[in-house]
Amino acid sequence: DAGVIQSPRHEVTEMGQEVTLRCKPISGHDYLFWYRQTMMRGLELLIYFNNNVPIDDSGMPEDRFSAKMPNASFSTLKIQPSEPRDSAVYFCASSFGEKLFFGSGTQLSVL
Amino acid sequence: AQKITQTQPGMFVQEKEAVTLDCTYDTSDQSYGLFWYKQPSSGEMIFLIYQGSYDEQNATEGRYSLNFQKARKSANLVISASQLGDSAMYFCAMREDYGNNRLAFGKGNQVVVIP
């Protein structure tokens, strides 16, 4: 199994630009999560899906953030417009049962 | 309210020694799960071990064991026979409400294994 695949690994963009992060969960997993990691706030859950349906988006910081899961094998997290305070590592994770498996993360830098 | 507490400062551990990482949690649920993840300097999050709240036996996975003390609401990770590759951040996490699957993470413990 290839594991959870995220792209890109690194993204550098300028303030105001749109950023799209991508995730391919492990085949057969029915839950998908987006987390953000910063030094100040640690790991924060942004949103999660069950069977492609968004269940809880209360962790999404503001309307600039949106996430979609059009099918069981793909999800996106979009930030529009991006701001410097969005700089962080964004993780996608998927699960079937108790264990949560993470992707390698996307290191986002907004200048 | 913080649900997972990891308060130890960074730790230096001698190779081949055992190390215990503390984790306390807060929940009013009867059914929950506890997890430990490892994050090396490369950044990936690696699942280590899981303990269900109804599991009577402490979980073990190779050199990792979870010292689960339900009454004290603690779920300490024990790494036996430390190796240089164990140098990493270690995160404790809890999932409340079975069927929900969302994990809340602690702030992490930094471990450095020295030869």
mmCIF file of C-alpha atoms in Angstrom:
data_model
loop_
_atom_site.group_PDB
_atom_site.id
_atom_site.type_symbol
_atom_site.label_atom_id
_atom_site.label_comp_id
_atom_site.label_asym_id
_atom_site.label_seq_id
_atom_site.Cartn_x
_atom_site.Cartn_y
_atom_site.Cartn_z
ATOM 1 C CA ASP A 1 0.000 0.000 0.000
ATOM 2 C CA ALA A 2 1.369 3.429 -0.929
ATOM 3 C CA GLY A 3 0.053 5.132 2.175
ATOM 4 C CA VAL A 4 -1.541 8.557 2.268
ATOM 5 C CA ILE A 5 -0.142 10.689 -0.524
ATOM 6 C CA GLN A 6 0.008 14.452 -0.305
ATOM 7 C CA SER A 7 1.127 17.000 -2.829
ATOM 8 C CA PRO A 8 2.971 19.213 -3.072
ATOM 9 C CA ARG A 9 5.566 18.515 -0.360
ATOM 10 C CA HIS A 10 6.541 22.164 -0.262
ATOM 11 C CA GLU A 11 4.673 25.250 -1.395
ATOM 12 C CA VAL A 12 5.950 28.792 -1.335
ATOM 13 C CA THR A 13 3.530 31.487 -2.373
ATOM 14 C CA GLU A 14 2.881 35.162 -1.973
ATOM 15 C CA MET A 15 0.213 36.673 0.196
ATOM 16 C CA GLY A 16 -3.094 36.897 -1.602
ATOM 17 C CA GLN A 17 -2.509 33.932 -3.881
ATOM 18 C CA GLU A 18 -4.701 30.858 -3.961
ATOM 19 C CA VAL A 19 -3.179 27.669 -2.600
ATOM 20 C CA THR A 20 -4.502 24.158 -3.210
ATOM 21 C CA LEU A 21 -3.251 21.181 -1.253
ATOM 22 C CA ARG A 22 -4.033 17.677 -2.424
ATOM 23 C CA CYS A 23 -4.478 14.344 -0.723
ATOM 24 C CA LYS A 24 -5.016 10.762 -1.793
ATOM 25 C CA PRO A 25 -6.103 8.591 1.156
ATOM 26 C CA ILE A 26 -5.344 4.928 1.593
ATOM 27 C CA SER A 27 -7.696 2.840 -0.508
ATOM 28 C CA GLY A 28 -10.606 1.506 1.534
ATOM 29 C CA HIS A 29 -10.328 4.068 4.298
ATOM 30 C CA ASP A 30 -13.631 5.776 5.074
ATOM 31 C CA TYR A 31 -12.402 8.725 7.111
ATOM 32 C CA LEU A 32 -10.217 11.563 5.885
ATOM 33 C CA PHE A 33 -8.798 14.340 8.062
ATOM 34 C CA TRP A 34 -6.984 17.593 7.438
ATOM 35 C CA TYR A 35 -4.682 18.775 10.238
ATOM 36 C CA ARG A 36 -2.471 21.832 10.536
ATOM 37 C CA GLN A 37 0.718 21.882 12.595
ATOM 38 C CA THR A 38 2.440 25.012 13.898
ATOM 39 C CA MET A 39 4.927 25.553 16.679
ATOM 40 C CA MET A 40 2.517 27.769 18.569
ATOM 41 C CA ARG A 41 -0.672 25.722 18.296
ATOM 42 C CA GLY A 42 0.584 22.202 17.718
ATOM 43 C CA LEU A 43 -1.618 19.848 15.696
ATOM 44 C CA GLU A 44 -5.082 21.208 15.018
ATOM 45 C CA LEU A 45 -7.895 19.375 13.286
ATOM 46 C CA LEU A 46 -9.312 21.527 10.512
ATOM 47 C CA ILE A 47 -11.981 19.309 8.994
ATOM 48 C CA TYR A 48 -12.819 15.669 8.518
ATOM 49 C CA PHE A 49 -14.890 13.610 6.121
ATOM 50 C CA ASN A 50 -16.669 10.308 6.456
ATOM 51 C CA ASN A 51 -17.464 8.511 3.215
ATOM 52 C CA ASN A 52 -16.685 11.727 1.315
ATOM 53 C CA VAL A 53 -19.139 13.797 3.366
ATOM 54 C CA PRO A 54 -17.816 16.643 5.538
ATOM 55 C CA ILE A 55 -18.713 15.855 9.130
ATOM 56 C CA ASP A 56 -17.077 18.589 11.167
ATOM 57 C CA ASP A 57 -15.452 21.727 9.800
ATOM 58 C CA SER A 58 -15.446 23.649 13.073
ATOM 59 C CA GLY A 59 -11.653 23.740 13.027
ATOM 60 C CA MET A 60 -11.464 25.621 9.731
ATOM 61 C CA PRO A 61 -10.004 29.004 10.701
ATOM 62 C CA GLU A 62 -12.153 31.187 8.493
ATOM 63 C CA ASP A 63 -13.949 31.441 5.192
ATOM 64 C CA ARG A 64 -10.679 31.648 3.321
ATOM 65 C CA PHE A 65 -10.314 27.922 3.930
ATOM 66 C CA SER A 66 -12.370 25.330 2.087
ATOM 67 C CA ALA A 67 -12.082 21.580 1.648
ATOM 68 C CA LYS A 68 -13.663 19.129 -0.738
ATOM 69 C CA MET A 69 -13.741 15.407 -1.202
ATOM 70 C CA PRO A 70 -15.305 14.718 -4.605
ATOM 71 C CA ASN A 71 -14.639 10.974 -4.380
ATOM 72 C CA ALA A 72 -13.173 8.356 -2.069
ATOM 73 C CA SER A 73 -9.688 8.711 -3.451
ATOM 74 C CA PHE A 74 -9.127 12.458 -3.512
ATOM 75 C CA SER A 75 -9.454 15.523 -1.334
ATOM 76 C CA THR A 76 -8.331 19.129 -1.581
ATOM 77 C CA LEU A 77 -7.776 21.902 0.920
ATOM 78 C CA LYS A 78 -7.875 25.357 -0.584
ATOM 79 C CA ILE A 79 -6.829 28.674 0.898
ATOM 80 C CA GLN A 80 -7.958 31.767 -0.952
ATOM 81 C CA PRO A 81 -6.546 34.325 -0.418
ATOM 82 C CA SER A 82 -3.541 33.069 1.500
ATOM 83 C CA GLU A 83 -1.951 35.077 4.323
ATOM 84 C CA PRO A 84 1.456 34.779 6.064
ATOM 85 C CA ARG A 85 -0.212 33.425 9.205
ATOM 86 C CA ASP A 86 -1.341 30.410 7.181
ATOM 87 C CA SER A 87 2.267 29.235 7.007
ATOM 88 C CA ALA A 88 2.347 25.773 8.578
ATOM 89 C CA VAL A 89 2.609 22.095 7.808
ATOM 90 C CA TYR A 90 -0.687 20.698 6.579
ATOM 91 C CA PHE A 91 -1.278 17.005 7.085
ATOM 92 C CA CYS A 92 -3.847 14.774 5.516
ATOM 93 C CA ALA A 93 -4.698 11.538 7.303
ATOM 94 C CA SER A 94 -7.043 8.647 6.680
ATOM 95 C CA SER A 95 -8.422 5.826 8.776
ATOM 96 C CA PHE A 96 -10.513 2.689 8.776
ATOM 97 C CA GLY A 97 -10.988 1.608 12.371
ATOM 98 C CA GLU A 98 -8.895 2.987 15.184
ATOM 99 C CA LYS A 99 -5.572 3.759 13.523
ATOM 100 C CA LEU A 100 -5.018 7.068 11.785
ATOM 101 C CA PHE A 101 -2.379 7.138 9.062
ATOM 102 C CA PHE A 102 -0.783 10.400 8.054
ATOM 103 C CA GLY A 103 0.653 11.633 4.811
ATOM 104 C CA SER A 104 4.067 13.275 4.690
ATOM 105 C CA GLY A 105 2.545 16.726 4.937
ATOM 106 C CA THR A 106 2.753 19.904 2.874
ATOM 107 C CA GLN A 107 5.061 22.599 4.160
ATOM 108 C CA LEU A 108 3.339 25.869 3.232
ATOM 109 C CA SER A 109 5.136 29.185 3.355
ATOM 110 C CA VAL A 110 3.184 32.341 2.563
ATOM 111 C CA LEU A 111 5.438 35.336 2.042
ATOM 112 C CA ALA B 1 -10.088 22.946 27.520
ATOM 113 C CA GLN B 2 -6.921 21.006 26.900
ATOM 114 C CA LYS B 3 -7.706 17.340 26.661
ATOM 115 C CA ILE B 4 -4.207 15.905 26.351
ATOM 116 C CA THR B 5 -1.354 17.086 28.547
ATOM 117 C CA GLN B 6 2.295 16.397 27.861
ATOM 118 C CA THR B 7 4.448 18.586 30.100
ATOM 119 C CA GLN B 8 7.883 16.996 30.171
ATOM 120 C CA PRO B 9 10.726 19.142 28.875
ATOM 121 C CA GLY B 10 13.005 17.762 26.186
ATOM 122 C CA MET B 11 14.687 14.552 27.266
ATOM 123 C CA PHE B 12 18.124 13.111 26.639
ATOM 124 C CA VAL B 13 18.270 9.336 26.841
ATOM 125 C CA GLN B 14 21.268 7.058 26.754
ATOM 126 C CA GLU B 15 21.199 4.509 23.968
ATOM 127 C CA LYS B 16 19.869 1.107 25.153
ATOM 128 C CA GLU B 17 18.162 2.681 28.156
ATOM 129 C CA ALA B 18 14.385 2.765 28.610
ATOM 130 C CA VAL B 19 12.457 6.036 28.551
ATOM 131 C CA THR B 20 8.965 6.876 29.771
ATOM 132 C CA LEU B 21 6.949 9.687 28.222
ATOM 133 C CA ASP B 22 4.103 11.050 30.299
ATOM 134 C CA CYS B 23 0.607 11.727 29.031
ATOM 135 C CA THR B 24 -2.509 12.609 30.960
ATOM 136 C CA TYR B 25 -5.910 13.107 29.426
ATOM 137 C CA ASP B 26 -9.248 14.563 30.311
ATOM 138 C CA THR B 27 -12.550 13.063 29.280
ATOM 139 C CA SER B 28 -15.950 12.276 30.713
ATOM 140 C CA ASP B 29 -16.589 9.608 28.100
ATOM 141 C CA GLN B 30 -16.468 5.966 29.105
ATOM 142 C CA SER B 31 -15.423 4.862 25.657
ATOM 143 C CA TYR B 32 -12.317 6.358 24.131
ATOM 144 C CA GLY B 33 -9.016 5.472 22.517
ATOM 145 C CA LEU B 34 -5.472 6.597 23.253
ATOM 146 C CA PHE B 35 -2.670 6.783 20.717
ATOM 147 C CA TRP B 36 0.989 7.608 20.464
ATOM 148 C CA TYR B 37 2.619 8.953 17.328
ATOM 149 C CA LYS B 38 6.270 9.596 16.528
ATOM 150 C CA GLN B 39 7.423 12.545 14.443
ATOM 151 C CA PRO B 40 11.109 12.402 13.447
ATOM 152 C CA SER B 41 12.933 15.407 12.079
ATOM 153 C CA SER B 42 11.831 14.440 8.566
ATOM 154 C CA GLY B 43 8.309 15.473 9.604
ATOM 155 C CA GLU B 44 6.114 12.459 8.970
ATOM 156 C CA MET B 45 3.712 11.257 11.662
ATOM 157 C CA ILE B 46 4.193 7.585 12.452
ATOM 158 C CA PHE B 47 1.600 5.565 14.360
ATOM 159 C CA LEU B 48 3.171 3.676 17.272
ATOM 160 C CA ILE B 49 0.574 2.193 19.583
ATOM 161 C CA TYR B 50 -3.109 2.214 20.496
ATOM 162 C CA GLN B 51 -4.995 1.528 23.736
ATOM 163 C CA GLY B 52 -8.771 1.262 24.016
ATOM 164 C CA SER B 53 -10.395 2.428 27.222
ATOM 165 C CA TYR B 54 -11.956 -0.985 27.781
ATOM 166 C CA ASP B 55 -8.761 -2.923 27.113
ATOM 167 C CA GLU B 56 -7.695 -4.607 30.333
ATOM 168 C CA GLN B 57 -4.183 -5.356 29.176
ATOM 169 C CA ASN B 58 -1.628 -2.648 28.489
ATOM 170 C CA ALA B 59 -0.909 -2.401 24.783
ATOM 171 C CA THR B 60 2.496 -3.435 23.475
ATOM 172 C CA GLU B 61 4.052 -3.090 20.020
ATOM 173 C CA GLY B 62 7.611 -4.328 19.859
ATOM 174 C CA ARG B 63 9.756 -1.999 21.978
ATOM 175 C CA TYR B 64 6.776 0.259 22.702
ATOM 176 C CA SER B 65 4.370 -0.288 25.542
ATOM 177 C CA LEU B 66 1.610 1.869 26.899
ATOM 178 C CA ASN B 67 1.240 2.113 30.672
ATOM 179 C CA PHE B 68 -2.488 2.713 30.931
ATOM 180 C CA GLN B 69 -3.791 3.832 34.326
ATOM 181 C CA LYS B 70 -7.446 4.564 33.798
ATOM 182 C CA ALA B 71 -8.261 5.879 37.265
ATOM 183 C CA ARG B 72 -5.412 8.367 37.022
ATOM 184 C CA LYS B 73 -6.249 9.152 33.386
ATOM 185 C CA SER B 74 -2.722 8.571 32.294
ATOM 186 C CA ALA B 75 -1.358 6.796 29.233
ATOM 187 C CA ASN B 76 2.419 6.857 29.426
ATOM 188 C CA LEU B 77 4.557 5.521 26.599
ATOM 189 C CA VAL B 78 7.520 3.349 27.486
ATOM 190 C CA ILE B 79 10.257 2.831 24.915
ATOM 191 C CA SER B 80 12.584 0.035 25.887
ATOM 192 C CA ALA B 81 16.186 -0.340 24.687
ATOM 193 C CA SER B 82 16.355 3.111 23.065
ATOM 194 C CA GLN B 83 17.982 3.408 19.680
ATOM 195 C CA LEU B 84 19.445 6.438 17.943
ATOM 196 C CA GLY B 85 16.539 6.307 15.494
ATOM 197 C CA ASP B 86 14.132 6.911 18.367
ATOM 198 C CA SER B 87 15.180 10.567 18.483
ATOM 199 C CA ALA B 88 11.980 12.406 17.604
ATOM 200 C CA MET B 89 8.935 14.246 18.888
ATOM 201 C CA TYR B 90 6.318 11.985 20.437
ATOM 202 C CA PHE B 91 2.668 12.910 20.497
ATOM 203 C CA CYS B 92 -0.068 11.487 22.663
ATOM 204 C CA ALA B 93 -3.581 11.658 21.254
ATOM 205 C CA MET B 94 -7.096 10.742 22.312
ATOM 206 C CA ARG B 95 -10.219 9.885 20.411
ATOM 207 C CA GLU B 96 -13.500 10.350 22.238
ATOM 208 C CA ASP B 97 -16.844 9.098 21.098
ATOM 209 C CA TYR B 98 -16.413 5.911 19.124
ATOM 210 C CA GLY B 99 -17.551 6.300 15.552
ATOM 211 C CA ASN B 100 -16.367 9.874 15.503
ATOM 212 C CA ASN B 101 -12.699 9.134 14.896
ATOM 213 C CA ARG B 102 -11.364 12.656 15.444
ATOM 214 C CA LEU B 103 -8.086 12.767 17.402
ATOM 215 C CA ALA B 104 -7.013 15.511 19.788
ATOM 216 C CA PHE B 105 -3.226 15.765 20.161
ATOM 217 C CA GLY B 106 -0.978 16.867 22.973
ATOM 218 C CA LYS B 107 1.902 19.321 22.464
ATOM 219 C CA GLY B 108 4.468 16.552 22.219
ATOM 220 C CA ASN B 109 7.630 15.392 23.987
ATOM 221 C CA GLN B 110 11.075 15.816 22.438
ATOM 222 C CA VAL B 111 13.409 12.843 22.899
ATOM 223 C CA VAL B 112 17.061 12.783 21.920
ATOM 224 C CA VAL B 113 18.902 9.478 22.178
ATOM 225 C CA ILE B 114 22.633 9.831 22.743
ATOM 226 C CA PRO B 115 25.212 7.149 22.048
#
